[in-house]
Amino acid sequence: MMRVAIVLGTRPEIIKMAPLMREFERRKSDFFILHTGQHYSYNLDKVFFEQLGLPHPKYNLEVGSGSHAEETSKMLVGIEKVLLEEKPDIVLVEGDTNSVLAGAVAAVKLQIKVGHVEAGLRSYDRSMPEEINRILTDHCSDYLFAPTEKAEGILLGEGIPRERIFVTGNTIVDSIYQNIEIARERGNALGTLHLSVGKYFLVTLHRQENVDNPLRFASIIEGLDNVATELQVLMVYPIHPRSRKMMSEFRLRPKDLRLVDPLDYLSFLQLESHAKLILTDSGGVQEEACVLGVPCVTLRDNTERPETIEVGSNILAGAIAEKILECSKFMLGKENNWSNPFGDGRAGERIVDIITGGRNG
Ligand code: UD1
Ligand code: UDP
């Protein structure tokens, strides 16, 4: 039986790797989780393991926060040690964070196979740390699990051999399907936050290029405040700790946004699925909005999820206050009848099949 190492470190990786962990458990496969510790606050980390009933990480490197080089270098050293000891046949990583890059680089240098879940996404914006992580990880990988045919085309265009690429769908769809009913039935976020179905907008904003830049962050907040005032709507913003820190450092004071702590997955899914509109710079949230049929305004100049724009679920507003209001009005006036481009919710199963060479691997 092959031995699999799952390397992860942040909130979106835990959520998008959960379907794979469940599938490995169901098949009684030999796998373990190596957590880098990039995210460590309870509500960005443990809450997801507990709520989704995921296996405990066998290792946690407790790398914590730092500059890109600090985070990545500590991870590389720690991951290498574990891989030398555990000798897995394959290392799986998901997405585009520093933990993903470190997992892929540590493994490929030890000649351990690398599988990249969510391969082939490109924003073509090299000022984003995530874009560098995506490109490097894809080019270190032996198995590239592309969520869509568009992503496959991008990889082929970069010269990656066809036999390494597998179009599987995105595991975010699996995660949504596995949890949405429970979220709708048991989630109590609407009640706790005193919100009514379809009567509020949901905001998330945490990307380095937005919140670490005082002018850009201020302009986005101005845009969001204008949306709340002009459209007379409640805006809820579960705020990432990075954004909370930068907001206070830049002394920004939103007038009309309701800030709440980051939410657990079931509460957040419930809030997403009943929102009238979602405004975000998150990759995962753009996808979830699309799958859940909620219109999305993306607070960025580009996206590596162009499928959402093509089906009409999403629009790019950038960081200009007037444009955020204009795009919000436009999306509210549209019909929410697009189809989901990210797969059928069985990406996890497919990926495990491919890695293990079939159902009994
Ligand atoms: C990281 C990813 C980003 C992803 C996001 C998911 C990189 C380069 N960035 O960004 O792509 O969208 O995770 O949420 O990998 N902090 C805490 N508690 C934590 C973690 C972070 O308070 O558990 C605060 C610290 O002040 C830290 C800051 O957030 O300095 C940034 O953390 P970091 O992990 O470097 O990047 P993220 O912004 O979380
Ligand atoms: N999410 C959550 N609680 C929150 C905000 C987001 O559970 O308060 C989930 C969301 O459902 C999605 C994932 O976190 O699956 C997205 O992660 P994030 O926005 O941090 O990172 P990105 O996708 O931008 O890398």
Short mmCIF file of C-alpha atoms and ligand atoms in Angstrom, two decimals:
data_model
loop_
_atom_site.label_atom_id
_atom_site.label_comp_id
_atom_site.label_asym_id
_atom_site.label_seq_id
_atom_site.Cartn_x
_atom_site.Cartn_y
_atom_site.Cartn_z
CA MET A 1 0.00 0.00 0.00
CA MET A 2 1.34 3.45 -0.83
CA ARG A 3 2.04 5.98 1.88
CA VAL A 4 0.62 9.48 1.44
CA ALA A 5 1.64 12.70 3.20
CA ILE A 6 -0.78 15.62 3.16
CA VAL A 7 1.06 18.88 3.78
CA LEU A 8 -1.12 21.86 4.70
CA GLY A 9 -1.00 25.00 6.81
CA THR A 10 -3.91 27.41 6.33
CA ARG A 11 -7.71 27.65 6.52
CA PRO A 12 -8.49 27.14 2.82
CA GLU A 13 -6.16 24.14 2.56
CA ILE A 14 -7.86 22.41 5.49
CA ILE A 15 -11.30 22.99 3.93
CA LYS A 16 -10.27 21.89 0.42
CA MET A 17 -8.23 18.89 1.58
CA ALA A 18 -11.05 17.64 3.85
CA PRO A 19 -12.75 15.63 1.05
CA LEU A 20 -9.45 13.86 0.31
CA MET A 21 -8.88 13.04 3.97
CA ARG A 22 -12.39 11.60 4.19
CA GLU A 23 -11.83 9.49 1.10
CA PHE A 24 -8.47 8.18 2.37
CA GLU A 25 -10.10 7.31 5.70
CA ARG A 26 -12.98 5.55 3.97
CA ARG A 27 -10.53 3.41 2.00
CA LYS A 28 -8.35 2.82 5.09
CA SER A 29 -5.37 4.19 3.16
CA ASP A 30 -1.99 4.81 4.75
CA PHE A 31 -1.81 8.59 5.10
CA PHE A 32 -0.81 11.26 7.58
CA ILE A 33 -1.13 15.02 7.89
CA LEU A 34 1.80 17.37 8.29
CA HIS A 35 0.61 20.82 9.43
CA THR A 36 3.13 23.62 8.96
CA GLY A 37 1.47 25.84 11.58
CA GLN A 38 1.21 28.79 9.18
CA HIS A 39 -2.27 29.32 10.60
CA TYR A 40 -2.53 28.69 14.33
CA SER A 41 -5.35 30.86 15.74
CA TYR A 42 -8.19 28.60 16.84
CA ASN A 43 -10.70 30.11 14.40
CA LEU A 44 -8.35 29.79 11.40
CA ASP A 45 -7.21 26.26 12.20
CA LYS A 46 -8.46 23.84 14.87
CA VAL A 47 -12.10 24.82 14.51
CA PHE A 48 -12.13 23.21 11.05
CA PHE A 49 -10.53 19.94 12.19
CA GLU A 50 -13.03 19.70 15.05
CA GLN A 51 -16.13 20.71 13.13
CA LEU A 52 -15.42 18.58 10.06
CA GLY A 53 -14.27 15.60 12.15
CA LEU A 54 -10.88 15.46 10.42
CA PRO A 55 -7.96 13.34 11.62
CA HIS A 56 -5.42 15.14 13.83
CA PRO A 57 -2.21 16.20 12.14
CA LYS A 58 0.54 13.75 13.06
CA TYR A 59 3.02 16.65 12.97
CA ASN A 60 2.68 20.37 13.54
CA LEU A 61 5.79 22.39 12.75
CA GLU A 62 4.39 25.48 14.52
CA VAL A 63 6.13 27.76 12.06
CA GLY A 64 3.76 30.68 12.79
CA SER A 65 3.77 34.05 11.04
CA GLY A 66 6.69 35.91 9.48
CA SER A 67 8.04 37.28 6.23
CA HIS A 68 7.72 35.09 3.15
CA ALA A 69 11.31 33.89 3.46
CA GLU A 70 10.99 33.27 7.20
CA GLU A 71 7.82 31.23 6.86
CA THR A 72 8.94 29.26 3.81
CA SER A 73 12.48 28.51 5.01
CA LYS A 74 11.35 27.25 8.42
CA MET A 75 8.77 25.07 6.70
CA LEU A 76 11.31 23.62 4.26
CA VAL A 77 13.63 22.55 7.07
CA GLY A 78 10.82 21.06 9.15
CA ILE A 79 9.08 19.29 6.28
CA GLU A 80 12.33 17.76 5.03
CA LYS A 81 13.01 16.20 8.44
CA VAL A 82 9.58 14.61 8.59
CA LEU A 83 9.73 13.33 5.01
CA LEU A 84 13.13 11.73 5.61
CA GLU A 85 11.75 9.93 8.62
CA GLU A 86 8.32 8.94 7.25
CA LYS A 87 9.40 8.17 3.67
CA PRO A 88 6.01 8.73 2.01
CA ASP A 89 5.55 7.74 -1.65
CA ILE A 90 3.76 10.97 -2.44
CA VAL A 91 3.22 14.42 -0.92
CA LEU A 92 -0.08 16.15 -1.61
CA VAL A 93 -0.52 19.91 -1.41
CA GLU A 94 -3.53 22.09 -2.23
CA GLY A 95 -3.70 25.67 -3.49
CA ASP A 96 -1.18 28.51 -3.47
CA THR A 97 0.05 29.41 0.01
CA ASN A 98 3.60 29.40 1.35
CA SER A 99 2.87 26.01 2.95
CA VAL A 100 2.06 24.59 -0.49
CA LEU A 101 5.29 25.85 -2.03
CA ALA A 102 7.36 24.53 0.89
CA GLY A 103 5.70 21.10 0.76
CA ALA A 104 6.30 20.77 -2.98
CA VAL A 105 9.91 21.96 -2.93
CA ALA A 106 10.91 19.85 0.09
CA ALA A 107 9.42 16.73 -1.50
CA VAL A 108 10.70 17.14 -5.05
CA LYS A 109 14.29 17.62 -3.82
CA LEU A 110 14.02 14.29 -1.98
CA GLN A 111 12.66 12.70 -5.15
CA ILE A 112 9.31 12.08 -3.54
CA LYS A 113 6.38 12.45 -5.92
CA VAL A 114 4.32 15.63 -5.61
CA GLY A 115 0.59 15.94 -6.28
CA HIS A 116 -0.83 19.46 -6.62
CA VAL A 117 -4.54 19.80 -6.02
CA GLU A 118 -5.98 22.90 -7.76
CA ALA A 119 -3.21 23.11 -10.35
CA GLY A 120 -3.14 25.42 -13.35
CA LEU A 121 -4.68 28.57 -11.85
CA ARG A 122 -3.09 31.82 -13.01
CA SER A 123 -3.84 35.49 -12.32
CA TYR A 124 -0.85 36.55 -14.46
CA ASP A 125 -0.04 39.02 -11.67
CA ARG A 126 3.40 38.31 -10.31
CA SER A 127 3.07 40.90 -7.57
CA MET A 128 0.85 38.39 -5.74
CA PRO A 129 2.78 35.92 -3.57
CA GLU A 130 0.16 33.30 -4.41
CA GLU A 131 0.92 33.52 -8.16
CA ILE A 132 4.60 32.73 -7.58
CA ASN A 133 3.63 29.83 -5.30
CA ARG A 134 1.25 28.42 -7.94
CA ILE A 135 3.73 28.57 -10.79
CA LEU A 136 6.59 27.02 -8.83
CA THR A 137 4.43 24.31 -7.30
CA ASP A 138 2.93 23.30 -10.63
CA HIS A 139 6.36 23.01 -12.16
CA CYS A 140 7.60 20.78 -9.28
CA SER A 141 4.62 18.43 -9.49
CA ASP A 142 4.24 14.93 -10.91
CA TYR A 143 0.45 14.89 -10.62
CA LEU A 144 -1.38 18.10 -11.51
CA PHE A 145 -5.04 18.01 -10.52
CA ALA A 146 -6.61 20.76 -12.61
CA PRO A 147 -10.10 21.80 -11.50
CA THR A 148 -11.25 22.74 -15.01
CA GLU A 149 -10.32 22.28 -18.65
CA LYS A 150 -9.23 25.91 -18.74
CA ALA A 151 -6.65 25.20 -16.03
CA GLU A 152 -5.51 22.14 -17.96
CA GLY A 153 -5.03 24.32 -21.07
CA ILE A 154 -2.88 26.76 -19.09
CA LEU A 155 -0.61 23.94 -17.88
CA LEU A 156 -0.27 22.50 -21.37
CA GLY A 157 0.60 25.99 -22.62
CA GLU A 158 3.45 26.12 -20.09
CA GLY A 159 4.89 22.91 -21.47
CA ILE A 160 3.78 20.51 -18.76
CA PRO A 161 3.38 17.01 -20.25
CA ARG A 162 -0.21 15.98 -20.81
CA GLU A 163 0.17 12.69 -18.96
CA ARG A 164 0.80 14.53 -15.69
CA ILE A 165 -2.44 16.54 -15.86
CA PHE A 166 -5.84 15.30 -14.65
CA VAL A 167 -9.04 17.35 -14.81
CA THR A 168 -10.91 16.44 -11.64
CA GLY A 169 -13.12 19.37 -10.65
CA ASN A 170 -12.37 21.46 -7.56
CA THR A 171 -12.65 19.82 -4.13
CA ILE A 172 -14.42 22.96 -2.88
CA VAL A 173 -17.56 21.58 -4.55
CA ASP A 174 -17.16 18.32 -2.58
CA SER A 175 -16.76 20.35 0.61
CA ILE A 176 -19.86 22.42 -0.09
CA TYR A 177 -22.01 19.40 -1.00
CA GLN A 178 -20.80 17.46 2.04
CA ASN A 179 -21.65 20.30 4.42
CA ILE A 180 -24.32 22.59 3.01
CA GLU A 181 -27.35 20.68 4.29
CA ILE A 182 -25.90 20.46 7.79
CA ALA A 183 -24.99 24.14 7.58
CA ARG A 184 -28.53 25.12 6.58
CA GLU A 185 -30.13 22.90 9.23
CA ARG A 186 -27.75 23.26 12.11
CA GLY A 187 -25.82 26.45 11.41
CA ASN A 188 -26.88 29.17 13.83
CA ALA A 189 -24.90 32.10 12.47
CA LEU A 190 -27.96 33.92 11.12
CA GLY A 191 -29.64 33.76 14.52
CA THR A 192 -26.53 34.66 16.48
CA LEU A 193 -25.78 37.64 14.24
CA HIS A 194 -29.48 38.66 14.00
CA LEU A 195 -29.54 38.42 10.21
CA SER A 196 -32.46 37.53 7.96
CA VAL A 197 -32.25 35.40 4.83
CA GLY A 198 -31.40 37.49 1.75
CA LYS A 199 -31.27 40.77 3.67
CA TYR A 200 -27.52 41.30 4.05
CA PHE A 201 -24.27 41.36 2.08
CA LEU A 202 -21.29 39.26 3.15
CA VAL A 203 -17.74 40.67 2.92
CA THR A 204 -14.31 39.05 3.23
CA LEU A 205 -11.04 40.85 2.55
CA HIS A 206 -7.57 39.71 3.56
CA ARG A 207 -5.16 39.62 0.61
CA GLN A 208 -1.73 41.16 1.09
CA GLU A 209 -2.05 43.43 -1.97
CA ASN A 210 -5.29 44.90 -0.56
CA VAL A 211 -4.89 45.15 3.19
CA ASP A 212 -1.16 45.86 3.49
CA ASN A 213 -1.52 48.92 1.25
CA PRO A 214 -3.08 51.81 3.23
CA LEU A 215 -4.48 53.68 0.22
CA ARG A 216 -5.94 50.58 -1.36
CA PHE A 217 -7.42 49.29 1.90
CA ALA A 218 -8.95 52.73 2.66
CA SER A 219 -10.44 52.98 -0.82
CA ILE A 220 -12.05 49.54 -0.57
CA ILE A 221 -13.52 50.38 2.83
CA GLU A 222 -14.89 53.63 1.43
CA GLY A 223 -16.48 51.64 -1.41
CA LEU A 224 -18.01 49.13 1.00
CA ASP A 225 -19.33 51.90 3.26
CA ASN A 226 -20.89 53.58 0.21
CA VAL A 227 -22.59 50.32 -0.78
CA ALA A 228 -24.05 49.95 2.73
CA THR A 229 -25.32 53.55 2.82
CA GLU A 230 -26.61 53.86 -0.71
CA LEU A 231 -28.26 50.44 -0.91
CA GLN A 232 -29.42 50.60 2.73
CA VAL A 233 -28.15 47.14 3.48
CA LEU A 234 -26.39 45.44 6.37
CA MET A 235 -22.83 44.39 5.51
CA VAL A 236 -21.19 41.68 7.62
CA TYR A 237 -17.42 41.23 7.51
CA PRO A 238 -15.85 38.25 9.32
CA ILE A 239 -12.43 39.81 9.51
CA HIS A 240 -9.17 37.90 8.99
CA PRO A 241 -6.55 38.69 11.69
CA ARG A 242 -4.19 40.14 9.07
CA SER A 243 -6.84 42.69 8.07
CA ARG A 244 -7.77 43.44 11.69
CA LYS A 245 -4.10 44.19 12.40
CA MET A 246 -3.60 46.40 9.33
CA MET A 247 -6.91 48.23 9.88
CA SER A 248 -5.76 49.28 13.31
CA GLU A 249 -2.23 50.11 12.14
CA PHE A 250 -3.60 52.38 9.38
CA ARG A 251 -6.30 53.74 11.76
CA LEU A 252 -9.07 52.90 9.33
CA ARG A 253 -12.58 53.08 10.77
CA PRO A 254 -15.34 51.60 8.62
CA LYS A 255 -18.60 53.48 9.25
CA ASP A 256 -21.13 50.98 8.03
CA LEU A 257 -19.48 47.55 8.16
CA ARG A 258 -20.26 45.08 10.90
CA LEU A 259 -16.98 43.40 11.82
CA VAL A 260 -17.14 39.94 13.39
CA ASP A 261 -14.46 37.37 14.19
CA PRO A 262 -13.63 34.73 11.55
CA LEU A 263 -16.34 32.07 11.50
CA ASP A 264 -16.35 28.29 11.57
CA TYR A 265 -17.10 26.60 8.24
CA LEU A 266 -20.76 25.68 8.82
CA SER A 267 -21.62 29.18 10.02
CA PHE A 268 -19.76 30.76 7.14
CA LEU A 269 -21.41 28.48 4.56
CA GLN A 270 -24.80 29.32 6.04
CA LEU A 271 -24.04 33.03 5.82
CA GLU A 272 -22.79 32.70 2.24
CA SER A 273 -25.74 30.68 1.01
CA HIS A 274 -28.30 33.17 2.39
CA ALA A 275 -26.47 36.37 1.43
CA LYS A 276 -27.94 38.68 -1.21
CA LEU A 277 -24.45 39.55 -2.47
CA ILE A 278 -20.88 38.58 -1.59
CA LEU A 279 -17.95 41.02 -1.85
CA THR A 280 -14.53 39.41 -1.47
CA ASP A 281 -10.90 39.07 -2.46
CA SER A 282 -10.77 35.40 -1.43
CA GLY A 283 -10.19 32.68 -3.99
CA GLY A 284 -12.28 30.07 -2.19
CA VAL A 285 -15.14 32.49 -1.54
CA GLN A 286 -15.36 33.44 -5.26
CA GLU A 287 -15.80 29.73 -6.01
CA GLU A 288 -18.28 29.09 -3.21
CA ALA A 289 -20.43 32.06 -4.23
CA CYS A 290 -20.53 30.68 -7.78
CA VAL A 291 -21.48 27.16 -6.66
CA LEU A 292 -24.09 28.44 -4.17
CA GLY A 293 -25.73 30.72 -6.75
CA VAL A 294 -24.95 33.96 -4.93
CA PRO A 295 -23.63 36.89 -7.01
CA CYS A 296 -20.09 37.97 -6.23
CA VAL A 297 -18.14 41.23 -6.56
CA THR A 298 -14.39 40.58 -6.45
CA LEU A 299 -12.30 43.28 -4.81
CA ARG A 300 -9.28 42.67 -7.02
CA ASP A 301 -8.00 43.73 -10.43
CA ASN A 302 -7.70 40.17 -11.72
CA THR A 303 -8.70 36.64 -10.83
CA GLU A 304 -7.24 33.19 -11.33
CA ARG A 305 -10.84 31.94 -11.32
CA PRO A 306 -11.96 33.36 -14.72
CA GLU A 307 -14.59 30.60 -15.00
CA THR A 308 -16.69 32.58 -12.50
CA ILE A 309 -16.59 35.68 -14.71
CA GLU A 310 -17.40 33.64 -17.81
CA VAL A 311 -20.50 32.02 -16.32
CA GLY A 312 -21.59 35.43 -15.01
CA SER A 313 -21.47 34.81 -11.25
CA ASN A 314 -18.63 37.22 -10.58
CA ILE A 315 -17.32 40.65 -11.60
CA LEU A 316 -13.98 42.37 -10.95
CA ALA A 317 -14.36 45.70 -9.15
CA GLY A 318 -10.74 46.32 -8.14
CA ALA A 319 -10.22 48.78 -5.29
CA ILE A 320 -11.87 51.95 -6.60
CA ALA A 321 -14.72 53.05 -4.34
CA GLU A 322 -17.12 54.14 -7.12
CA LYS A 323 -16.50 50.97 -9.09
CA ILE A 324 -17.34 48.80 -6.05
CA LEU A 325 -20.75 50.47 -5.79
CA GLU A 326 -21.35 50.30 -9.54
CA CYS A 327 -20.42 46.59 -9.72
CA SER A 328 -22.60 45.78 -6.71
CA LYS A 329 -25.62 47.38 -8.38
CA PHE A 330 -24.87 45.56 -11.62
CA MET A 331 -24.63 42.13 -9.95
CA LEU A 332 -27.84 42.71 -7.98
CA GLY A 333 -29.68 43.36 -11.23
CA LYS A 334 -28.62 40.05 -12.80
CA GLU A 335 -30.37 36.67 -12.85
CA ASN A 336 -28.63 34.06 -10.70
CA ASN A 337 -29.02 31.24 -13.20
CA TRP A 338 -25.47 30.34 -14.10
CA SER A 339 -24.12 26.79 -14.02
CA ASN A 340 -21.30 25.64 -11.77
CA PRO A 341 -18.02 25.21 -13.72
CA PHE A 342 -16.08 23.58 -10.86
CA GLY A 343 -17.27 19.98 -11.05
CA ASP A 344 -19.74 17.50 -9.60
CA GLY A 345 -18.51 17.20 -6.01
CA ARG A 346 -16.52 14.00 -6.60
CA ALA A 347 -13.08 15.55 -7.19
CA GLY A 348 -11.69 14.02 -3.97
CA GLU A 349 -12.71 10.51 -5.01
CA ARG A 350 -11.18 10.99 -8.47
CA ILE A 351 -7.90 12.28 -7.09
CA VAL A 352 -7.56 9.36 -4.69
CA ASP A 353 -8.34 6.94 -7.54
CA ILE A 354 -5.61 8.46 -9.68
CA ILE A 355 -2.99 8.45 -6.97
CA THR A 356 -3.67 4.93 -5.80
CA GLY A 357 -4.20 3.53 -9.29
CA GLY A 358 -7.82 2.59 -8.71
CA ARG A 359 -10.48 1.91 -6.16
CA ASN A 360 -8.58 -0.70 -4.16
CA GLY A 361 -5.23 1.08 -4.02
C1 UD1 B 1 -2.29 33.18 3.80
C2 UD1 B 1 -1.93 32.95 2.33
C3 UD1 B 1 -3.06 33.46 1.46
C4 UD1 B 1 -4.39 32.84 1.85
C5 UD1 B 1 -4.64 33.03 3.34
C6 UD1 B 1 -5.86 32.23 3.74
C7 UD1 B 1 0.45 33.04 1.74
C8 UD1 B 1 1.50 33.83 1.03
N1 UD1 B 1 -0.73 33.68 1.95
O1 UD1 B 1 -2.39 34.59 4.00
O2 UD1 B 1 -2.81 33.12 0.11
O3 UD1 B 1 -5.42 33.44 1.11
O4 UD1 B 1 -3.51 32.53 4.09
O5 UD1 B 1 -6.49 32.75 4.85
O6 UD1 B 1 0.67 31.90 2.07
N2 UD1 B 1 -2.39 35.60 11.70
C9 UD1 B 1 -2.99 35.33 12.90
N3 UD1 B 1 -3.32 34.04 13.18
C10 UD1 B 1 -3.05 33.02 12.36
C11 UD1 B 1 -2.43 33.29 11.13
C12 UD1 B 1 -2.10 34.60 10.82
O7 UD1 B 1 -3.25 36.23 13.70
O8 UD1 B 1 -3.40 31.88 12.69
C13 UD1 B 1 -2.05 37.01 11.35
C14 UD1 B 1 -0.65 37.41 11.77
O9 UD1 B 1 -0.68 38.74 12.14
C15 UD1 B 1 0.14 37.26 10.47
C16 UD1 B 1 -0.89 37.62 9.41
O10 UD1 B 1 -2.13 37.16 9.92
O11 UD1 B 1 1.28 38.08 10.43
C17 UD1 B 1 -0.61 37.02 8.04
O12 UD1 B 1 -0.51 35.60 8.13
P1 UD1 B 1 0.15 34.74 6.91
O13 UD1 B 1 -0.05 33.30 7.20
O14 UD1 B 1 1.53 35.20 6.64
O15 UD1 B 1 -0.68 35.15 5.66
P2 UD1 B 1 -2.26 35.21 5.44
O16 UD1 B 1 -2.63 36.66 5.27
O17 UD1 B 1 -2.98 34.43 6.47
N1 UDP B 2 -14.10 30.76 5.53
C1 UDP B 2 -14.57 30.36 6.79
N2 UDP B 2 -14.81 31.34 7.73
C2 UDP B 2 -14.61 32.66 7.48
C3 UDP B 2 -14.13 33.05 6.21
C4 UDP B 2 -13.87 32.07 5.26
O1 UDP B 2 -14.77 29.17 7.05
O2 UDP B 2 -14.85 33.49 8.37
C5 UDP B 2 -13.80 29.72 4.53
C6 UDP B 2 -14.55 29.86 3.23
O3 UDP B 2 -15.77 29.16 3.29
C7 UDP B 2 -13.60 29.27 2.20
C8 UDP B 2 -12.23 29.48 2.81
O4 UDP B 2 -12.44 29.83 4.17
O5 UDP B 2 -13.80 27.87 2.03
C9 UDP B 2 -11.51 30.58 2.08
O6 UDP B 2 -10.33 30.88 2.74
P1 UDP B 2 -9.60 32.27 2.65
O7 UDP B 2 -10.54 33.31 2.14
O8 UDP B 2 -8.95 32.50 3.96
O9 UDP B 2 -8.41 31.98 1.62
P2 UDP B 2 -8.31 31.98 0.02
O10 UDP B 2 -9.36 31.09 -0.54
O11 UDP B 2 -8.42 33.40 -0.43
O12 UDP B 2 -6.92 31.48 -0.20
#
